[in-house]
């Protein structure tokens, strides 16, 4: 009896080393996307371009991901996941190393675009991979562990990369990411189990984007992705001018640190409960985000701004796990291949919303005023809340409500 119980416990235990390896891959790809924002003056000075031109290195990275995630996911649907993930991370390593060594602006833009392509392919794989190697009933928690890399990149990675860039040089910041990527490749190789390719036989061909969006619940999740990410980016990209307007310019680092810590708390709590209460958590996250951004729009009182930043972090920290889990659960009704296509659509829309958020936020800041971004963010948060509320049947449902689907695995190797 004791042996049976111990064996069951081992089977039900999360594969922590594998999930942390996937989480580190998420961390470095998320960090690299936004790292130029922290070393913009050094990059523009070294390359002889304006800060605005240097800032386009963030745009081309997001564009590389948004333009290629869906077609690459479709083209590679029949390839086993582990070799594909290793190939994507190896491509990211090469492109990011080229960024660190770029002799000029044109090469820098090209390397950033290529890095975005590799990161987009990896992102389309990572959440589904975490889901497949998790014990039954703990898929959402596994995705939460992998997605911890996002708030860590924002709250710790970018400040650390900025410090390195200021003290040693911006190229060293990107070189450090390449060193970590090399270590992650070894970690994935030895710790992450192999899983089978998605089912794409003659009877079950590769799902198209249109077919995937027709699966009940998928479109609703994607609408929330666009609204939530767009609302967050509109405000986050221009939070510095807002804080300066509120008389908190010198406390911006401390406020963003509080935001980052709240993000970690949000993702920790979400990871513990997402498999049982995804809808309730999604409603809470959208409500917290809407409340916080509405507070930013209503007043610049310093005490309110501090509290709102923490509430914002709690809501936003939960978002990556909730949205990735919801997309996976909805897609799994029609099989792993559809779930993987749904993840690719999510990655595309996520990055498109980030790029669009930067543009819209800048226009609102220049044409309307410093609080206009907060008003727009609150409106988009309210839209997210409404969609989650009125799509009760299929979107943001627990995994056990989905149709059972075979977990396609293969022996390691």
GROMACS .gro file of C-alpha atoms in nm:
model
  413
    1UNK     CA    1   0.000   0.000   0.000
    2UNK     CA    2   0.280   0.239   0.088
    3UNK     CA    3   0.458   0.171  -0.241
    4UNK     CA    4   0.141   0.232  -0.440
    5UNK     CA    5   0.077   0.561  -0.264
    6UNK     CA    6   0.435   0.676  -0.316
    7UNK     CA    7   0.416   0.586  -0.685
    8UNK     CA    8   0.090   0.778  -0.723
    9UNK     CA    9   0.247   1.078  -0.551
   10UNK     CA   10   0.540   1.071  -0.790
   11UNK     CA   11   0.307   1.052  -1.089
   12UNK     CA   12   0.102   1.344  -0.958
   13UNK     CA   13   0.404   1.561  -0.875
   14UNK     CA   14   0.479   1.854  -1.101
   15UNK     CA   15   0.802   1.821  -1.306
   16UNK     CA   16   0.958   2.123  -1.143
   17UNK     CA   17   1.296   2.117  -1.318
   18UNK     CA   18   1.136   2.093  -1.662
   19UNK     CA   19   0.881   2.365  -1.586
   20UNK     CA   20   1.147   2.598  -1.448
   21UNK     CA   21   1.352   2.543  -1.763
   22UNK     CA   22   1.051   2.641  -1.971
   23UNK     CA   23   0.990   2.938  -1.739
   24UNK     CA   24   1.347   3.056  -1.790
   25UNK     CA   25   1.296   3.036  -2.166
   26UNK     CA   26   0.987   3.257  -2.123
   27UNK     CA   27   1.192   3.492  -1.904
   28UNK     CA   28   1.473   3.550  -2.152
   29UNK     CA   29   1.245   3.591  -2.455
   30UNK     CA   30   1.023   3.836  -2.263
   31UNK     CA   31   1.324   4.022  -2.126
   32UNK     CA   32   1.486   4.058  -2.466
   33UNK     CA   33   1.171   4.207  -2.617
   34UNK     CA   34   1.168   4.506  -2.380
   35UNK     CA   35   1.538   4.530  -2.287
   36UNK     CA   36   1.615   4.808  -2.540
   37UNK     CA   37   1.384   5.042  -2.345
   38UNK     CA   38   1.627   5.030  -2.054
   39UNK     CA   39   1.943   5.092  -2.258
   40UNK     CA   40   1.801   5.327  -2.521
   41UNK     CA   41   2.046   5.617  -2.461
   42UNK     CA   42   2.348   5.389  -2.484
   43UNK     CA   43   2.222   5.218  -2.801
   44UNK     CA   44   2.136   5.543  -2.978
   45UNK     CA   45   2.470   5.700  -2.887
   46UNK     CA   46   2.678   5.400  -2.993
   47UNK     CA   47   2.495   5.354  -3.324
   48UNK     CA   48   2.459   5.724  -3.406
   49UNK     CA   49   2.080   5.722  -3.432
   50UNK     CA   50   1.802   5.900  -3.245
   51UNK     CA   51   1.635   5.752  -2.940
   52UNK     CA   52   1.317   5.715  -3.146
   53UNK     CA   53   1.504   5.512  -3.406
   54UNK     CA   54   1.667   5.298  -3.140
   55UNK     CA   55   1.323   5.241  -2.989
   56UNK     CA   56   1.212   5.076  -3.312
   57UNK     CA   57   1.420   4.774  -3.209
   58UNK     CA   58   1.130   4.689  -2.976
   59UNK     CA   59   0.879   4.733  -3.259
   60UNK     CA   60   1.061   4.508  -3.507
   61UNK     CA   61   1.099   4.234  -3.244
   62UNK     CA   62   0.724   4.239  -3.179
   63UNK     CA   63   0.660   4.253  -3.555
   64UNK     CA   64   0.877   3.946  -3.614
   65UNK     CA   65   0.672   3.756  -3.359
   66UNK     CA   66   0.331   3.884  -3.470
   67UNK     CA   67   0.388   3.825  -3.841
   68UNK     CA   68   0.527   3.473  -3.820
   69UNK     CA   69   0.391   3.296  -3.511
   70UNK     CA   70   0.077   3.159  -3.680
   71UNK     CA   71   0.234   3.049  -4.013
   72UNK     CA   72   0.533   2.894  -3.837
   73UNK     CA   73   0.309   2.710  -3.591
   74UNK     CA   74   0.107   2.571  -3.883
   75UNK     CA   75   0.418   2.478  -4.083
   76UNK     CA   76   0.577   2.297  -3.787
   77UNK     CA   77   0.263   2.128  -3.652
   78UNK     CA   78   0.391   1.783  -3.752
   79UNK     CA   79   0.732   1.822  -3.586
   80UNK     CA   80   0.801   1.676  -3.244
   81UNK     CA   81   0.788   1.945  -2.979
   82UNK     CA   82   1.124   1.905  -2.805
   83UNK     CA   83   1.347   1.928  -3.116
   84UNK     CA   84   1.133   2.217  -3.237
   85UNK     CA   85   1.166   2.403  -2.905
   86UNK     CA   86   1.542   2.346  -2.900
   87UNK     CA   87   1.564   2.470  -3.259
   88UNK     CA   88   1.364   2.784  -3.178
   89UNK     CA   89   1.582   2.863  -2.877
   90UNK     CA   90   1.899   2.798  -3.077
   91UNK     CA   91   1.772   3.042  -3.343
   92UNK     CA   92   1.701   3.293  -3.069
   93UNK     CA   93   2.057   3.247  -2.936
   94UNK     CA   94   2.209   3.318  -3.277
   95UNK     CA   95   1.989   3.622  -3.342
   96UNK     CA   96   2.041   3.772  -2.997
   97UNK     CA   97   2.418   3.722  -3.022
   98UNK     CA   98   2.406   3.905  -3.354
   99UNK     CA   99   2.225   4.187  -3.175
  100UNK     CA  100   2.508   4.212  -2.920
  101UNK     CA  101   2.767   4.225  -3.198
  102UNK     CA  102   2.571   4.433  -3.453
  103UNK     CA  103   2.811   4.671  -3.632
  104UNK     CA  104   2.536   4.909  -3.740
  105UNK     CA  105   2.171   5.002  -3.719
  106UNK     CA  106   2.054   4.798  -4.019
  107UNK     CA  107   2.208   4.477  -3.885
  108UNK     CA  108   2.061   4.553  -3.543
  109UNK     CA  109   1.710   4.580  -3.686
  110UNK     CA  110   1.755   4.257  -3.882
  111UNK     CA  111   1.885   4.069  -3.579
  112UNK     CA  112   1.596   4.194  -3.365
  113UNK     CA  113   1.343   4.087  -3.628
  114UNK     CA  114   1.499   3.739  -3.644
  115UNK     CA  115   1.504   3.715  -3.265
  116UNK     CA  116   1.135   3.804  -3.262
  117UNK     CA  117   1.061   3.524  -3.510
  118UNK     CA  118   1.246   3.266  -3.301
  119UNK     CA  119   1.086   3.389  -2.979
  120UNK     CA  120   0.740   3.379  -3.138
  121UNK     CA  121   0.784   3.016  -3.237
  122UNK     CA  122   0.909   2.930  -2.889
  123UNK     CA  123   0.618   3.114  -2.728
  124UNK     CA  124   0.370   2.923  -2.945
  125UNK     CA  125   0.518   2.599  -2.809
  126UNK     CA  126   0.593   2.677  -2.443
  127UNK     CA  127   0.247   2.698  -2.287
  128UNK     CA  128   0.129   2.386  -2.468
  129UNK     CA  129   0.446   2.205  -2.365
  130UNK     CA  130   0.393   2.293  -1.999
  131UNK     CA  131   0.034   2.170  -2.026
  132UNK     CA  132   0.137   1.836  -2.175
  133UNK     CA  133   0.405   1.746  -1.922
  134UNK     CA  134   0.184   1.832  -1.623
  135UNK     CA  135  -0.014   1.570  -1.428
  136UNK     CA  136  -0.384   1.561  -1.514
  137UNK     CA  137  -0.572   1.836  -1.335
  138UNK     CA  138  -0.261   2.053  -1.280
  139UNK     CA  139  -0.221   2.190  -1.632
  140UNK     CA  140  -0.306   2.546  -1.532
  141UNK     CA  141  -0.060   2.543  -1.244
  142UNK     CA  142   0.212   2.415  -1.479
  143UNK     CA  143   0.141   2.699  -1.722
  144UNK     CA  144   0.153   2.944  -1.431
  145UNK     CA  145   0.502   2.825  -1.337
  146UNK     CA  146   0.621   2.862  -1.696
  147UNK     CA  147   0.459   3.206  -1.733
  148UNK     CA  148   0.627   3.338  -1.417
  149UNK     CA  149   0.905   3.444  -1.652
  150UNK     CA  150   0.693   3.735  -1.780
  151UNK     CA  151   0.657   3.939  -1.458
  152UNK     CA  152   1.010   3.842  -1.356
  153UNK     CA  153   1.140   3.985  -1.682
  154UNK     CA  154   0.953   4.312  -1.625
  155UNK     CA  155   1.018   4.353  -1.254
  156UNK     CA  156   1.374   4.217  -1.224
  157UNK     CA  157   1.521   4.139  -1.566
  158UNK     CA  158   1.483   4.476  -1.734
  159UNK     CA  159   1.618   4.674  -1.433
  160UNK     CA  160   1.915   4.434  -1.408
  161UNK     CA  161   1.980   4.459  -1.781
  162UNK     CA  162   1.954   4.837  -1.759
  163UNK     CA  163   2.209   4.848  -1.477
  164UNK     CA  164   2.451   4.631  -1.675
  165UNK     CA  165   2.400   4.848  -1.982
  166UNK     CA  166   2.467   5.166  -1.788
  167UNK     CA  167   2.774   5.036  -1.605
  168UNK     CA  168   2.940   4.819  -1.871
  169UNK     CA  169   2.761   4.869  -2.201
  170UNK     CA  170   2.438   4.780  -2.380
  171UNK     CA  171   2.608   4.505  -2.581
  172UNK     CA  172   2.702   4.327  -2.258
  173UNK     CA  173   2.335   4.320  -2.158
  174UNK     CA  174   2.243   4.129  -2.473
  175UNK     CA  175   2.551   3.910  -2.447
  176UNK     CA  176   2.444   3.813  -2.095
  177UNK     CA  177   2.106   3.703  -2.235
  178UNK     CA  178   2.290   3.485  -2.487
  179UNK     CA  179   2.491   3.319  -2.210
  180UNK     CA  180   2.170   3.244  -2.019
  181UNK     CA  181   2.011   3.112  -2.339
  182UNK     CA  182   2.301   2.871  -2.388
  183UNK     CA  183   2.250   2.742  -2.035
  184UNK     CA  184   1.876   2.706  -2.094
  185UNK     CA  185   1.939   2.498  -2.406
  186UNK     CA  186   2.135   2.250  -2.195
  187UNK     CA  187   1.872   2.260  -1.921
  188UNK     CA  188   1.591   2.183  -2.166
  189UNK     CA  189   1.794   1.907  -2.329
  190UNK     CA  190   1.846   1.716  -2.005
  191UNK     CA  191   1.539   1.807  -1.797
  192UNK     CA  192   1.241   1.849  -2.028
  193UNK     CA  193   1.073   1.524  -2.137
  194UNK     CA  194   0.985   1.467  -2.499
  195UNK     CA  195   0.620   1.489  -2.601
  196UNK     CA  196   0.448   1.371  -2.917
  197UNK     CA  197   0.372   1.592  -3.211
  198UNK     CA  198   0.016   1.727  -3.234
  199UNK     CA  199  -0.223   1.499  -3.417
  200UNK     CA  200  -0.216   1.598  -3.785
  201UNK     CA  201  -0.316   1.295  -3.985
  202UNK     CA  202  -0.512   1.275  -4.307
  203UNK     CA  203  -0.830   1.245  -4.098
  204UNK     CA  204  -0.728   1.537  -3.878
  205UNK     CA  205  -0.540   1.790  -4.093
  206UNK     CA  206  -0.355   2.088  -3.957
  207UNK     CA  207  -0.614   2.332  -3.822
  208UNK     CA  208  -0.629   2.673  -3.988
  209UNK     CA  209  -0.666   3.001  -3.803
  210UNK     CA  210  -1.027   3.031  -3.917
  211UNK     CA  211  -1.111   2.676  -3.805
  212UNK     CA  212  -0.949   2.737  -3.467
  213UNK     CA  213  -1.137   3.063  -3.410
  214UNK     CA  214  -1.463   2.878  -3.480
  215UNK     CA  215  -1.404   2.646  -3.185
  216UNK     CA  216  -1.642   2.757  -2.907
  217UNK     CA  217  -1.468   2.985  -2.660
  218UNK     CA  218  -1.152   3.055  -2.861
  219UNK     CA  219  -1.264   3.383  -3.018
  220UNK     CA  220  -1.391   3.516  -2.685
  221UNK     CA  221  -1.054   3.443  -2.525
  222UNK     CA  222  -0.874   3.621  -2.810
  223UNK     CA  223  -1.093   3.930  -2.773
  224UNK     CA  224  -0.996   3.943  -2.407
  225UNK     CA  225  -0.628   3.899  -2.502
  226UNK     CA  226  -0.638   4.199  -2.735
  227UNK     CA  227  -0.836   4.421  -2.496
  228UNK     CA  228  -0.635   4.330  -2.185
  229UNK     CA  229  -0.288   4.353  -2.343
  230UNK     CA  230  -0.374   4.667  -2.539
  231UNK     CA  231  -0.510   4.835  -2.226
  232UNK     CA  232  -0.203   4.738  -2.023
  233UNK     CA  233   0.046   4.852  -2.287
  234UNK     CA  234  -0.127   5.185  -2.354
  235UNK     CA  235  -0.066   5.276  -1.991
  236UNK     CA  236   0.256   5.087  -1.906
  237UNK     CA  237   0.451   5.220  -2.205
  238UNK     CA  238   0.388   5.578  -2.089
  239UNK     CA  239   0.370   5.535  -1.713
  240UNK     CA  240   0.678   5.755  -1.661
  241UNK     CA  241   0.509   6.074  -1.790
  242UNK     CA  242   0.201   5.994  -1.583
  243UNK     CA  243   0.406   5.948  -1.265
  244UNK     CA  244   0.593   6.271  -1.333
  245UNK     CA  245   0.259   6.449  -1.374
  246UNK     CA  246   0.153   6.304  -1.036
  247UNK     CA  247   0.472   6.435  -0.873
  248UNK     CA  248   0.614   6.085  -0.840
  249UNK     CA  249   0.879   6.095  -1.110
  250UNK     CA  250   1.162   6.031  -0.863
  251UNK     CA  251   0.971   5.737  -0.715
  252UNK     CA  252   0.904   5.568  -1.050
  253UNK     CA  253   1.150   5.286  -0.984
  254UNK     CA  254   1.000   5.211  -0.645
  255UNK     CA  255   0.644   5.218  -0.782
  256UNK     CA  256   0.733   4.985  -1.067
  257UNK     CA  257   0.906   4.754  -0.820
  258UNK     CA  258   0.586   4.744  -0.613
  259UNK     CA  259   0.396   4.674  -0.934
  260UNK     CA  260   0.635   4.389  -1.016
  261UNK     CA  261   0.608   4.233  -0.670
  262UNK     CA  262   0.229   4.249  -0.696
  263UNK     CA  263   0.255   4.078  -1.036
  264UNK     CA  264   0.444   3.791  -0.875
  265UNK     CA  265   0.180   3.764  -0.603
  266UNK     CA  266  -0.093   3.759  -0.868
  267UNK     CA  267   0.070   3.484  -1.070
  268UNK     CA  268   0.145   3.278  -0.757
  269UNK     CA  269  -0.216   3.288  -0.641
  270UNK     CA  270  -0.347   3.224  -0.991
  271UNK     CA  271  -0.122   2.925  -1.036
  272UNK     CA  272  -0.259   2.764  -0.723
  273UNK     CA  273  -0.624   2.800  -0.822
  274UNK     CA  274  -0.649   2.836  -1.202
  275UNK     CA  275  -0.732   2.470  -1.265
  276UNK     CA  276  -1.038   2.491  -1.040
  277UNK     CA  277  -1.162   2.850  -1.075
  278UNK     CA  278  -1.045   3.000  -1.407
  279UNK     CA  279  -1.360   3.206  -1.463
  280UNK     CA  280  -1.364   3.357  -1.115
  281UNK     CA  281  -0.996   3.443  -1.140
  282UNK     CA  282  -1.039   3.595  -1.487
  283UNK     CA  283  -1.326   3.812  -1.362
  284UNK     CA  284  -1.117   3.918  -1.061
  285UNK     CA  285  -0.812   4.002  -1.274
  286UNK     CA  286  -1.015   4.211  -1.518
  287UNK     CA  287  -1.197   4.385  -1.233
  288UNK     CA  288  -0.872   4.467  -1.050
  289UNK     CA  289  -0.714   4.601  -1.369
  290UNK     CA  290  -1.020   4.812  -1.451
  291UNK     CA  291  -1.043   4.947  -1.096
  292UNK     CA  292  -0.673   5.040  -1.087
  293UNK     CA  293  -0.668   5.213  -1.425
  294UNK     CA  294  -0.992   5.397  -1.346
  295UNK     CA  295  -0.825   5.524  -1.028
  296UNK     CA  296  -0.528   5.647  -1.235
  297UNK     CA  297  -0.774   5.827  -1.464
  298UNK     CA  298  -0.977   5.981  -1.181
  299UNK     CA  299  -0.700   6.124  -0.965
  300UNK     CA  300  -0.325   6.175  -0.938
  301UNK     CA  301  -0.330   6.176  -0.556
  302UNK     CA  302  -0.003   6.010  -0.463
  303UNK     CA  303  -0.147   5.767  -0.209
  304UNK     CA  304  -0.408   5.650  -0.459
  305UNK     CA  305  -0.142   5.607  -0.729
  306UNK     CA  306   0.066   5.383  -0.504
  307UNK     CA  307  -0.231   5.163  -0.414
  308UNK     CA  308  -0.354   5.155  -0.774
  309UNK     CA  309  -0.010   5.040  -0.894
  310UNK     CA  310  -0.024   4.742  -0.658
  311UNK     CA  311  -0.384   4.656  -0.759
  312UNK     CA  312  -0.283   4.686  -1.125
  313UNK     CA  313   0.004   4.444  -1.065
  314UNK     CA  314  -0.224   4.189  -0.898
  315UNK     CA  315  -0.460   4.193  -1.196
  316UNK     CA  316  -0.197   4.200  -1.466
  317UNK     CA  317   0.022   3.935  -1.304
  318UNK     CA  318  -0.262   3.687  -1.333
  319UNK     CA  319  -0.330   3.764  -1.701
  320UNK     CA  320  -0.062   3.558  -1.885
  321UNK     CA  321  -0.148   3.237  -1.699
  322UNK     CA  322  -0.524   3.289  -1.727
  323UNK     CA  323  -0.519   3.372  -2.097
  324UNK     CA  324  -0.275   3.097  -2.195
  325UNK     CA  325  -0.471   2.843  -1.990
  326UNK     CA  326  -0.806   2.957  -2.130
  327UNK     CA  327  -0.680   2.936  -2.488
  328UNK     CA  328  -0.538   2.589  -2.428
  329UNK     CA  329  -0.853   2.460  -2.258
  330UNK     CA  330  -1.077   2.591  -2.535
  331UNK     CA  331  -0.857   2.450  -2.811
  332UNK     CA  332  -0.821   2.110  -2.646
  333UNK     CA  333  -1.191   2.046  -2.712
  334UNK     CA  334  -1.081   1.969  -3.068
  335UNK     CA  335  -0.739   1.822  -2.987
  336UNK     CA  336  -0.376   1.922  -2.917
  337UNK     CA  337  -0.315   2.051  -3.270
  338UNK     CA  338  -0.601   2.301  -3.234
  339UNK     CA  339  -0.475   2.398  -2.888
  340UNK     CA  340  -0.129   2.469  -3.032
  341UNK     CA  341  -0.280   2.680  -3.312
  342UNK     CA  342  -0.480   2.872  -3.051
  343UNK     CA  343  -0.157   2.943  -2.863
  344UNK     CA  344   0.003   3.070  -3.184
  345UNK     CA  345  -0.293   3.301  -3.245
  346UNK     CA  346  -0.263   3.425  -2.887
  347UNK     CA  347   0.109   3.500  -2.932
  348UNK     CA  348   0.037   3.690  -3.254
  349UNK     CA  349  -0.244   3.897  -3.104
  350UNK     CA  350  -0.047   3.958  -2.784
  351UNK     CA  351   0.247   4.109  -2.971
  352UNK     CA  352   0.025   4.299  -3.215
  353UNK     CA  353  -0.159   4.450  -2.918
  354UNK     CA  354   0.172   4.549  -2.759
  355UNK     CA  355   0.288   4.722  -3.076
  356UNK     CA  356  -0.048   4.893  -3.126
  357UNK     CA  357  -0.062   4.993  -2.760
  358UNK     CA  358   0.264   5.182  -2.794
  359UNK     CA  359   0.133   5.373  -3.095
  360UNK     CA  360  -0.210   5.451  -2.949
  361UNK     CA  361  -0.068   5.545  -2.610
  362UNK     CA  362   0.177   5.786  -2.769
  363UNK     CA  363  -0.093   5.953  -2.978
  364UNK     CA  364  -0.324   5.990  -2.678
  365UNK     CA  365  -0.043   6.134  -2.469
  366UNK     CA  366   0.047   6.393  -2.733
  367UNK     CA  367  -0.300   6.483  -2.857
  368UNK     CA  368  -0.517   6.459  -2.544
  369UNK     CA  369  -0.312   6.457  -2.227
  370UNK     CA  370  -0.131   6.255  -1.967
  371UNK     CA  371  -0.440   6.091  -1.814
  372UNK     CA  372  -0.590   5.987  -2.151
  373UNK     CA  373  -0.389   5.664  -2.151
  374UNK     CA  374  -0.539   5.568  -1.816
  375UNK     CA  375  -0.891   5.641  -1.944
  376UNK     CA  376  -0.832   5.422  -2.249
  377UNK     CA  377  -0.686   5.144  -2.034
  378UNK     CA  378  -0.987   5.151  -1.802
  379UNK     CA  379  -1.224   5.131  -2.099
  380UNK     CA  380  -1.039   4.832  -2.243
  381UNK     CA  381  -1.036   4.668  -1.901
  382UNK     CA  382  -1.412   4.711  -1.879
  383UNK     CA  383  -1.446   4.550  -2.223
  384UNK     CA  384  -1.242   4.251  -2.101
  385UNK     CA  385  -1.463   4.223  -1.795
  386UNK     CA  386  -1.779   4.232  -2.008
  387UNK     CA  387  -1.658   3.962  -2.248
  388UNK     CA  388  -1.559   3.729  -1.964
  389UNK     CA  389  -1.895   3.791  -1.794
  390UNK     CA  390  -2.112   3.718  -2.099
  391UNK     CA  391  -1.925   3.418  -2.241
  392UNK     CA  392  -1.999   3.181  -1.958
  393UNK     CA  393  -2.063   2.862  -2.155
  394UNK     CA  394  -1.732   2.799  -2.329
  395UNK     CA  395  -1.460   3.055  -2.252
  396UNK     CA  396  -1.260   3.049  -1.926
  397UNK     CA  397  -1.411   2.714  -1.825
  398UNK     CA  398  -1.228   2.463  -1.602
  399UNK     CA  399  -1.041   2.189  -1.784
  400UNK     CA  400  -1.279   1.921  -1.658
  401UNK     CA  401  -1.558   2.088  -1.858
  402UNK     CA  402  -1.367   2.034  -2.178
  403UNK     CA  403  -1.410   1.719  -2.384
  404UNK     CA  404  -1.155   1.457  -2.281
  405UNK     CA  405  -0.859   1.436  -2.514
  406UNK     CA  406  -0.572   1.192  -2.526
  407UNK     CA  407  -0.250   1.337  -2.383
  408UNK     CA  408  -0.006   1.266  -2.661
  409UNK     CA  409   0.329   1.176  -2.514
  410UNK     CA  410   0.625   0.978  -2.626
  411UNK     CA  411   0.913   0.836  -2.425
  412UNK     CA  412   1.196   1.077  -2.362
  413UNK     CA  413   1.437   1.097  -2.647
   0.00000   0.00000   0.00000
